[in-house]
Amino acid sequence: MALLILFVLIGIPVIEIYVFAEVGGIIGGWATVGLTLLTAAIGAVLFRSQGLAVLQRAQEQIRREETPLAEIIDGVGLLLAAAFLFLPGFVTDTAGFLLFIPPLRVVLIGMLFQSAARAADSHVWIVRGRSGKTSGTSGSRTVIDAEFEDLTDTEDKPGTDADRSGRELPPR
C-alpha cells in the first residue's frame, strides 16, 4: 500500500511532466496548454450529461424503493473520471476518458470496490428492494452471530399473543 501511495504522489507527476515535455516538443507549448484546457472542458460536459443520467436513474430506483447500488458505483466512477480530466496531464486525461465509457467504468470501479473490501477483510452485502434477496462477497469466513428485533408493524393473530417481532409468545 505504501508503494502505491508513493507511486501516486511521485510517479504519476513525473510521468505527466515527461509526457508534457514530449507533447510540447511536438506541437508546441501553447498548443499543449490549450489541449489540456480543452480536455478539462470536455470532461465537464461529459460529467454533466452522464452525471444527470445517473442521477435520474438513481432517483427512479429510489422511487421504486430499490437500492441504487449500480448508480452509486457509476457516480463514483464519474467523479473519478471528472477528477482525472480536471488534473493537468495527458496520462490522467486518458484514464479519465476511459472511465467515461460506461461498461468499462462499471468493471473498473467494481474491481476497485472488491479489492478494497478484500484489503479491509470485510464483508459486503447488497440488499435489493423488499424481496429480501441478498448477494455479496466476503473477504474471510468470519461469522458474527447477533440477535435482532424486527420493529415492523405486524398484525396479531386472533386468539394468540405475539410480541413485536411477530413471534408467538408462550401462554401465560
PDB file of C-alpha atoms in Angstrom:
ATOM      1  CA  MET A   1       0.000   0.000   0.000  1.00  0.00           C
ATOM      2  CA  ALA A   2       2.866   2.346   0.805  1.00  0.00           C
ATOM      3  CA  LEU A   3       4.348   1.724  -2.650  1.00  0.00           C
ATOM      4  CA  LEU A   4       1.016   2.592  -4.269  1.00  0.00           C
ATOM      5  CA  ILE A   5       0.830   5.886  -2.381  1.00  0.00           C
ATOM      6  CA  LEU A   6       4.448   6.645  -3.290  1.00  0.00           C
ATOM      7  CA  PHE A   7       3.685   5.933  -6.953  1.00  0.00           C
ATOM      8  CA  VAL A   8       0.622   8.179  -6.913  1.00  0.00           C
ATOM      9  CA  LEU A   9       2.439  11.060  -5.219  1.00  0.00           C
ATOM     10  CA  ILE A  10       5.722  10.841  -7.130  1.00  0.00           C
ATOM     11  CA  GLY A  11       5.404   8.507 -10.105  1.00  0.00           C
ATOM     12  CA  ILE A  12       2.319   9.952 -11.784  1.00  0.00           C
ATOM     13  CA  PRO A  13       3.550  13.591 -11.687  1.00  0.00           C
ATOM     14  CA  VAL A  14       6.932  12.506 -13.100  1.00  0.00           C
ATOM     15  CA  ILE A  15       5.220  10.612 -15.921  1.00  0.00           C
ATOM     16  CA  GLU A  16       2.928  13.600 -16.602  1.00  0.00           C
ATOM     17  CA  ILE A  17       5.884  16.005 -16.784  1.00  0.00           C
ATOM     18  CA  TYR A  18       7.679  13.705 -19.206  1.00  0.00           C
ATOM     19  CA  VAL A  19       4.608  13.390 -21.445  1.00  0.00           C
ATOM     20  CA  PHE A  20       4.048  17.179 -21.291  1.00  0.00           C
ATOM     21  CA  ALA A  21       7.619  17.772 -22.415  1.00  0.00           C
ATOM     22  CA  GLU A  22       7.313  15.287 -25.282  1.00  0.00           C
ATOM     23  CA  VAL A  23       3.955  16.618 -26.493  1.00  0.00           C
ATOM     24  CA  GLY A  24       5.154  20.216 -26.069  1.00  0.00           C
ATOM     25  CA  GLY A  25       8.190  19.418 -28.197  1.00  0.00           C
ATOM     26  CA  ILE A  26       5.942  18.073 -30.965  1.00  0.00           C
ATOM     27  CA  ILE A  27       3.009  20.523 -31.027  1.00  0.00           C
ATOM     28  CA  GLY A  28       4.411  23.488 -29.081  1.00  0.00           C
ATOM     29  CA  GLY A  29       3.911  24.890 -25.593  1.00  0.00           C
ATOM     30  CA  TRP A  30       0.752  26.948 -26.155  1.00  0.00           C
ATOM     31  CA  ALA A  31      -0.940  24.146 -28.074  1.00  0.00           C
ATOM     32  CA  THR A  32      -0.154  21.783 -25.196  1.00  0.00           C
ATOM     33  CA  VAL A  33      -1.714  24.187 -22.689  1.00  0.00           C
ATOM     34  CA  GLY A  34      -4.735  24.645 -24.972  1.00  0.00           C
ATOM     35  CA  LEU A  35      -5.167  20.900 -25.357  1.00  0.00           C
ATOM     36  CA  THR A  36      -5.052  20.483 -21.569  1.00  0.00           C
ATOM     37  CA  LEU A  37      -7.771  23.129 -21.131  1.00  0.00           C
ATOM     38  CA  LEU A  38      -9.835  21.521 -23.904  1.00  0.00           C
ATOM     39  CA  THR A  39      -9.755  18.112 -22.214  1.00  0.00           C
ATOM     40  CA  ALA A  40     -10.914  19.719 -18.937  1.00  0.00           C
ATOM     41  CA  ALA A  41     -13.833  21.399 -20.747  1.00  0.00           C
ATOM     42  CA  ILE A  42     -14.809  18.156 -22.497  1.00  0.00           C
ATOM     43  CA  GLY A  43     -14.626  16.391 -19.133  1.00  0.00           C
ATOM     44  CA  ALA A  44     -17.012  18.943 -17.596  1.00  0.00           C
ATOM     45  CA  VAL A  45     -19.534  18.446 -20.417  1.00  0.00           C
ATOM     46  CA  LEU A  46     -19.306  14.642 -20.200  1.00  0.00           C
ATOM     47  CA  PHE A  47     -19.600  14.717 -16.419  1.00  0.00           C
ATOM     48  CA  ARG A  48     -22.693  16.891 -16.575  1.00  0.00           C
ATOM     49  CA  SER A  49     -24.512  14.821 -19.189  1.00  0.00           C
ATOM     50  CA  GLN A  50     -23.622  11.388 -17.822  1.00  0.00           C
ATOM     51  CA  GLY A  51     -23.964  12.531 -14.208  1.00  0.00           C
ATOM     52  CA  LEU A  52     -27.508  13.774 -14.780  1.00  0.00           C
ATOM     53  CA  ALA A  53     -28.435  10.469 -16.413  1.00  0.00           C
ATOM     54  CA  VAL A  54     -27.043   8.505 -13.455  1.00  0.00           C
ATOM     55  CA  LEU A  55     -28.846  10.797 -11.013  1.00  0.00           C
ATOM     56  CA  GLN A  56     -32.167  10.301 -12.819  1.00  0.00           C
ATOM     57  CA  ARG A  57     -31.735   6.505 -12.790  1.00  0.00           C
ATOM     58  CA  ALA A  58     -30.914   6.576  -9.069  1.00  0.00           C
ATOM     59  CA  GLN A  59     -33.979   8.708  -8.301  1.00  0.00           C
ATOM     60  CA  GLU A  60     -36.179   6.307 -10.270  1.00  0.00           C
ATOM     61  CA  GLN A  61     -34.835   3.328  -8.321  1.00  0.00           C
ATOM     62  CA  ILE A  62     -35.384   5.141  -5.032  1.00  0.00           C
ATOM     63  CA  ARG A  63     -38.985   5.841  -6.094  1.00  0.00           C
ATOM     64  CA  ARG A  64     -39.391   2.092  -6.669  1.00  0.00           C
ATOM     65  CA  GLU A  65     -37.890   1.545  -3.185  1.00  0.00           C
ATOM     66  CA  GLU A  66     -34.821  -0.198  -4.580  1.00  0.00           C
ATOM     67  CA  THR A  67     -31.235   0.392  -3.588  1.00  0.00           C
ATOM     68  CA  PRO A  68     -29.448   2.320  -6.364  1.00  0.00           C
ATOM     69  CA  LEU A  69     -26.146   0.499  -5.836  1.00  0.00           C
ATOM     70  CA  ALA A  70     -25.178   0.363  -9.517  1.00  0.00           C
ATOM     71  CA  GLU A  71     -25.872   4.081  -9.828  1.00  0.00           C
ATOM     72  CA  ILE A  72     -23.769   4.832  -6.759  1.00  0.00           C
ATOM     73  CA  ILE A  73     -20.873   2.877  -8.259  1.00  0.00           C
ATOM     74  CA  ASP A  74     -21.469   4.649 -11.569  1.00  0.00           C
ATOM     75  CA  GLY A  75     -21.445   8.012  -9.781  1.00  0.00           C
ATOM     76  CA  VAL A  76     -18.155   7.237  -8.042  1.00  0.00           C
ATOM     77  CA  GLY A  77     -16.667   6.313 -11.412  1.00  0.00           C
ATOM     78  CA  LEU A  78     -17.912   9.551 -12.952  1.00  0.00           C
ATOM     79  CA  LEU A  79     -16.457  11.619 -10.118  1.00  0.00           C
ATOM     80  CA  LEU A  80     -13.136   9.856 -10.545  1.00  0.00           C
ATOM     81  CA  ALA A  81     -13.248  10.383 -14.319  1.00  0.00           C
ATOM     82  CA  ALA A  82     -14.011  14.092 -13.897  1.00  0.00           C
ATOM     83  CA  ALA A  83     -11.210  14.474 -11.338  1.00  0.00           C
ATOM     84  CA  PHE A  84      -8.744  12.833 -13.731  1.00  0.00           C
ATOM     85  CA  LEU A  85      -9.785  15.170 -16.541  1.00  0.00           C
ATOM     86  CA  PHE A  86      -9.504  18.285 -14.380  1.00  0.00           C
ATOM     87  CA  LEU A  87      -5.970  17.350 -13.335  1.00  0.00           C
ATOM     88  CA  PRO A  88      -3.483  18.722 -15.841  1.00  0.00           C
ATOM     89  CA  GLY A  89      -1.817  15.950 -17.779  1.00  0.00           C
ATOM     90  CA  PHE A  90      -2.327  13.605 -20.671  1.00  0.00           C
ATOM     91  CA  VAL A  91      -1.936  10.349 -18.745  1.00  0.00           C
ATOM     92  CA  THR A  92      -4.668  11.283 -16.251  1.00  0.00           C
ATOM     93  CA  ASP A  93      -6.795  12.589 -19.142  1.00  0.00           C
ATOM     94  CA  THR A  94      -6.540   9.197 -20.828  1.00  0.00           C
ATOM     95  CA  ALA A  95      -7.607   7.461 -17.609  1.00  0.00           C
ATOM     96  CA  GLY A  96     -10.474   9.945 -17.230  1.00  0.00           C
ATOM     97  CA  PHE A  97     -11.748   9.429 -20.769  1.00  0.00           C
ATOM     98  CA  LEU A  98     -11.595   5.645 -20.299  1.00  0.00           C
ATOM     99  CA  LEU A  99     -13.734   6.000 -17.164  1.00  0.00           C
ATOM    100  CA  PHE A 100     -16.377   7.868 -19.162  1.00  0.00           C
ATOM    101  CA  ILE A 101     -17.061   4.652 -21.121  1.00  0.00           C
ATOM    102  CA  PRO A 102     -19.951   3.169 -19.057  1.00  0.00           C
ATOM    103  CA  PRO A 103     -19.207  -0.594 -19.334  1.00  0.00           C
ATOM    104  CA  LEU A 104     -15.522  -0.046 -18.656  1.00  0.00           C
ATOM    105  CA  ARG A 105     -16.320   2.291 -15.764  1.00  0.00           C
ATOM    106  CA  VAL A 106     -18.556  -0.301 -14.078  1.00  0.00           C
ATOM    107  CA  VAL A 107     -15.906  -3.007 -14.414  1.00  0.00           C
ATOM    108  CA  LEU A 108     -13.026  -0.829 -13.173  1.00  0.00           C
ATOM    109  CA  ILE A 109     -14.909   0.685 -10.229  1.00  0.00           C
ATOM    110  CA  GLY A 110     -16.306  -2.746  -9.322  1.00  0.00           C
ATOM    111  CA  MET A 111     -12.758  -4.118  -9.248  1.00  0.00           C
ATOM    112  CA  LEU A 112     -11.701  -1.166  -7.069  1.00  0.00           C
ATOM    113  CA  PHE A 113     -14.507  -1.856  -4.559  1.00  0.00           C
ATOM    114  CA  GLN A 114     -13.723  -5.589  -4.495  1.00  0.00           C
ATOM    115  CA  SER A 115     -10.027  -5.019  -3.866  1.00  0.00           C
ATOM    116  CA  ALA A 116     -10.826  -2.502  -1.135  1.00  0.00           C
ATOM    117  CA  ALA A 117     -13.184  -4.998   0.505  1.00  0.00           C
ATOM    118  CA  ARG A 118     -10.530  -7.730   0.345  1.00  0.00           C
ATOM    119  CA  ALA A 119      -7.867  -5.405   1.727  1.00  0.00           C
ATOM    120  CA  ALA A 120     -10.130  -4.406   4.600  1.00  0.00           C
ATOM    121  CA  ASP A 121     -11.024  -8.069   5.242  1.00  0.00           C
ATOM    122  CA  SER A 122     -14.648  -7.057   5.368  1.00  0.00           C
ATOM    123  CA  HIS A 123     -17.962  -8.351   4.170  1.00  0.00           C
ATOM    124  CA  VAL A 124     -20.006  -6.549   1.566  1.00  0.00           C
ATOM    125  CA  TRP A 125     -23.683  -7.477   1.346  1.00  0.00           C
ATOM    126  CA  ILE A 126     -26.051  -5.941  -1.129  1.00  0.00           C
ATOM    127  CA  VAL A 127     -29.785  -5.967  -0.455  1.00  0.00           C
ATOM    128  CA  ARG A 128     -32.052  -5.169  -3.384  1.00  0.00           C
ATOM    129  CA  GLY A 129     -35.607  -3.949  -2.891  1.00  0.00           C
ATOM    130  CA  ARG A 130     -38.065  -5.514  -0.478  1.00  0.00           C
ATOM    131  CA  SER A 131     -37.683  -9.013  -1.838  1.00  0.00           C
ATOM    132  CA  GLY A 132     -35.076  -9.805   0.791  1.00  0.00           C
ATOM    133  CA  LYS A 133     -32.725 -11.313  -1.770  1.00  0.00           C
ATOM    134  CA  THR A 134     -29.129 -10.687  -0.860  1.00  0.00           C
ATOM    135  CA  SER A 135     -25.888 -11.124  -2.627  1.00  0.00           C
ATOM    136  CA  GLY A 136     -22.398 -10.269  -1.607  1.00  0.00           C
ATOM    137  CA  THR A 137     -18.808 -11.193  -1.222  1.00  0.00           C
ATOM    138  CA  SER A 138     -16.776 -11.963   1.810  1.00  0.00           C
ATOM    139  CA  GLY A 139     -13.102 -11.332   2.340  1.00  0.00           C
ATOM    140  CA  SER A 140     -12.932 -14.006   5.045  1.00  0.00           C
ATOM    141  CA  ARG A 141     -15.052 -16.696   6.688  1.00  0.00           C
ATOM    142  CA  THR A 142     -15.691 -14.693   9.883  1.00  0.00           C
ATOM    143  CA  VAL A 143     -19.261 -15.039  11.103  1.00  0.00           C
ATOM    144  CA  ILE A 144     -20.746 -12.595  13.575  1.00  0.00           C
ATOM    145  CA  ASP A 145     -23.673 -14.069  15.490  1.00  0.00           C
ATOM    146  CA  ALA A 146     -26.157 -11.456  16.639  1.00  0.00           C
ATOM    147  CA  GLU A 147     -29.713 -11.101  17.843  1.00  0.00           C
ATOM    148  CA  PHE A 148     -32.142  -8.574  16.470  1.00  0.00           C
ATOM    149  CA  GLU A 149     -35.691  -7.427  16.931  1.00  0.00           C
ATOM    150  CA  ASP A 150     -37.942  -6.730  13.954  1.00  0.00           C
ATOM    151  CA  LEU A 151     -39.752  -3.462  14.645  1.00  0.00           C
ATOM    152  CA  THR A 152     -42.034  -3.534  11.624  1.00  0.00           C
ATOM    153  CA  ASP A 153     -45.768  -3.492  12.283  1.00  0.00           C
ATOM    154  CA  THR A 154     -47.286  -6.948  12.370  1.00  0.00           C
ATOM    155  CA  GLU A 155     -50.860  -7.977  12.848  1.00  0.00           C
ATOM    156  CA  ASP A 156     -51.544 -10.074  15.887  1.00  0.00           C
ATOM    157  CA  LYS A 157     -53.222 -13.345  15.083  1.00  0.00           C
ATOM    158  CA  PRO A 158     -56.644 -13.649  16.720  1.00  0.00           C
ATOM    159  CA  GLY A 159     -56.508 -15.698  19.880  1.00  0.00           C
ATOM    160  CA  THR A 160     -52.697 -15.620  20.225  1.00  0.00           C
ATOM    161  CA  ASP A 161     -50.298 -13.331  21.946  1.00  0.00           C
ATOM    162  CA  ALA A 162     -47.463 -12.090  19.777  1.00  0.00           C
ATOM    163  CA  ASP A 163     -44.516  -9.903  20.602  1.00  0.00           C
ATOM    164  CA  ARG A 164     -43.450  -7.018  18.376  1.00  0.00           C
ATOM    165  CA  SER A 165     -41.417  -9.252  16.100  1.00  0.00           C
ATOM    166  CA  GLY A 166     -44.478 -11.374  15.283  1.00  0.00           C
ATOM    167  CA  ARG A 167     -43.243 -14.411  17.207  1.00  0.00           C
ATOM    168  CA  GLU A 168     -45.887 -16.182  19.209  1.00  0.00           C
ATOM    169  CA  LEU A 169     -45.365 -15.850  22.929  1.00  0.00           C
ATOM    170  CA  PRO A 170     -45.755 -18.794  25.282  1.00  0.00           C
ATOM    171  CA  PRO A 171     -49.044 -18.917  27.207  1.00  0.00           C
ATOM    172  CA  ARG A 172     -49.064 -17.013  30.490  1.00  0.00           C
TER     173      ARG A 172
END
